[in-house]
mmCIF file of C-alpha atoms and ligand atoms in Angstrom:
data_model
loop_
_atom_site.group_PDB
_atom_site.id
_atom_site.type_symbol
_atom_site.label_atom_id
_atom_site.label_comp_id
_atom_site.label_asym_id
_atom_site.label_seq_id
_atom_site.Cartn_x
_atom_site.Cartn_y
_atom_site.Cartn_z
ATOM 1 C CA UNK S 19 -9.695 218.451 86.380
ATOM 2 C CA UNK S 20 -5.945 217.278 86.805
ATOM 3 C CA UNK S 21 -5.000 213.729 85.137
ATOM 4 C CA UNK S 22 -4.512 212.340 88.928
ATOM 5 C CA UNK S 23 -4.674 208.755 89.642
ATOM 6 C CA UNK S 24 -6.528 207.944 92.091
ATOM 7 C CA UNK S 25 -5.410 207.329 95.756
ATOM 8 C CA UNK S 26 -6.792 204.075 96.630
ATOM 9 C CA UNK S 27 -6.218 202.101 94.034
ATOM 10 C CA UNK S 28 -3.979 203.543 91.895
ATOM 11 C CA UNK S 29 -5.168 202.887 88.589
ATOM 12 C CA UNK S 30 -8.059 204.584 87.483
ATOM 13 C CA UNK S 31 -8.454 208.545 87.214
ATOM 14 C CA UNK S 32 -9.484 210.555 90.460
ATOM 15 C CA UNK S 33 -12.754 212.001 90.333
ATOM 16 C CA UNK S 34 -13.964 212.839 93.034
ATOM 17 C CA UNK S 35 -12.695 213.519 96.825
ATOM 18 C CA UNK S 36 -13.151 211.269 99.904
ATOM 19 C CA UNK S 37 -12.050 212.367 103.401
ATOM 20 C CA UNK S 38 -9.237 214.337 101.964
ATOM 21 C CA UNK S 39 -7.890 211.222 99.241
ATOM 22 C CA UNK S 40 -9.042 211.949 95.566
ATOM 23 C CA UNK S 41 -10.445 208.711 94.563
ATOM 24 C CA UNK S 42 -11.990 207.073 91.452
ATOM 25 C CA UNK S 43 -15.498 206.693 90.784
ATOM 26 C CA UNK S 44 -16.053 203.009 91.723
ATOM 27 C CA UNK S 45 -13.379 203.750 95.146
ATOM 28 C CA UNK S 46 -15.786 206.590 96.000
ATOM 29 C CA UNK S 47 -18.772 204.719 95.936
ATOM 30 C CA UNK S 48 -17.205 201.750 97.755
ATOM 31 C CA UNK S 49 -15.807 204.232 100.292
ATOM 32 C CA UNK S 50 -19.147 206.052 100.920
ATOM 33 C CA UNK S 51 -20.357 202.317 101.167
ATOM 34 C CA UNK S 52 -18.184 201.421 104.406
ATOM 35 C CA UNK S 53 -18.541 205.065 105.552
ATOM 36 C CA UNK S 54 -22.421 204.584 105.463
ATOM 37 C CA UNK S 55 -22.567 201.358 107.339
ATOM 38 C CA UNK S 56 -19.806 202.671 110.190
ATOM 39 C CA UNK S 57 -22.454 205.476 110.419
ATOM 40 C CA UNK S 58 -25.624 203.619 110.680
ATOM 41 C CA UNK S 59 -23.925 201.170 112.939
ATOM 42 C CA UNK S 60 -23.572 204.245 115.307
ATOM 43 C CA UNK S 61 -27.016 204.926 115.046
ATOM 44 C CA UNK S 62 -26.392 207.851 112.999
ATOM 45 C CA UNK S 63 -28.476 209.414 109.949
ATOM 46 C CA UNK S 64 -26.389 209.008 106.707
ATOM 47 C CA UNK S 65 -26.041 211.169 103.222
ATOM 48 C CA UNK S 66 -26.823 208.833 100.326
ATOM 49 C CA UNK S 67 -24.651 209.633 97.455
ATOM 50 C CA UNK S 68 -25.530 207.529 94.687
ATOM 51 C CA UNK S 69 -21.986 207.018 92.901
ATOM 52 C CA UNK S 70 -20.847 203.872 91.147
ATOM 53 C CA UNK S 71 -19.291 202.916 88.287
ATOM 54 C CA UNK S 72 -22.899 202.415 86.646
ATOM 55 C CA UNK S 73 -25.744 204.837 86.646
ATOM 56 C CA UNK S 74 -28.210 204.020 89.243
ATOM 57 C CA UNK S 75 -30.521 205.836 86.582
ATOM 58 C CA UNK S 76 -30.802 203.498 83.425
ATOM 59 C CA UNK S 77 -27.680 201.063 84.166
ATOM 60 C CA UNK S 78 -25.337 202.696 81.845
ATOM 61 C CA UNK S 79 -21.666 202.668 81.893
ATOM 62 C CA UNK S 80 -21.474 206.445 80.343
ATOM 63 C CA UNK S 81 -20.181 207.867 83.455
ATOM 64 C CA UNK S 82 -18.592 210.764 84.663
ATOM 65 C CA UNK S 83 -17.672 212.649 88.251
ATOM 66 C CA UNK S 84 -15.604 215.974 88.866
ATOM 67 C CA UNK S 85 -15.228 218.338 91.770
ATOM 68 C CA UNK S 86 -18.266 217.510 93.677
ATOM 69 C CA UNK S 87 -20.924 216.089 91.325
ATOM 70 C CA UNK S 88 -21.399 212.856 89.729
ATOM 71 C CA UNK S 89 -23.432 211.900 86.226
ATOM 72 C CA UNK S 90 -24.537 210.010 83.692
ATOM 73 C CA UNK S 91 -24.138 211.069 80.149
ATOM 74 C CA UNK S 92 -26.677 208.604 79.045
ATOM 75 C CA UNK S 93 -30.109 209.313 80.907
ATOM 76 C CA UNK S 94 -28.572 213.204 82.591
ATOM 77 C CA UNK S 95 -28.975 212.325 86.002
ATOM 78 C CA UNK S 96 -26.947 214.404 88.562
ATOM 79 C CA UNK S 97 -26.072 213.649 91.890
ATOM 80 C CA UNK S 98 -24.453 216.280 94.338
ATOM 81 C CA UNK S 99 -21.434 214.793 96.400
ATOM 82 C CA UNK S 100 -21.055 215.780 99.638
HETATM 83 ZN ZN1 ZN F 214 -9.783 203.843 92.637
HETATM 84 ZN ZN1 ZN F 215 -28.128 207.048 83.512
#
């Protein structure tokens, strides 16, 4: 991975990409958020990514994201990105 900031905030390192942007962990997941509820308010079916800045897992902190996967380095859970 490149040492790119991410594009929404600009502070923290880009992990992971969101409708073209490259975007931090807790961006993503705050992203996919809105992007969820737009969908569901369109009656749509939605992907549930579970990415936040703690593991949904065991609550750690020990996180990590890159290309198009997200994980803990605590408890090993992996989630996919779409
Ligand atoms: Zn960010
Ligand atoms: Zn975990």
């Amino acid at each position: 991975m490149s040492d790119a900031v991410c594009e929404a905030c600009n502070i923290k390192p880009a992990k992971l990409p969101f409708d073209g942007r490259l975007m931090c962990i807790g961006c993503w997941g705050s992203n996919n958020t809105l992007r969820n509820e737009r969908l569901l308010n369109m009656g749509r079916t939605i992907s549930a990514n579970y990415v936040s800045e703690t593991c949904f897992g065991c609550g750690s902190r020990n996180v990590d994201a890159g290309d198009r996967e997200f994980w803990c380095n605590d408890c090993l859970m992996r989630v996919r990105v779409i």
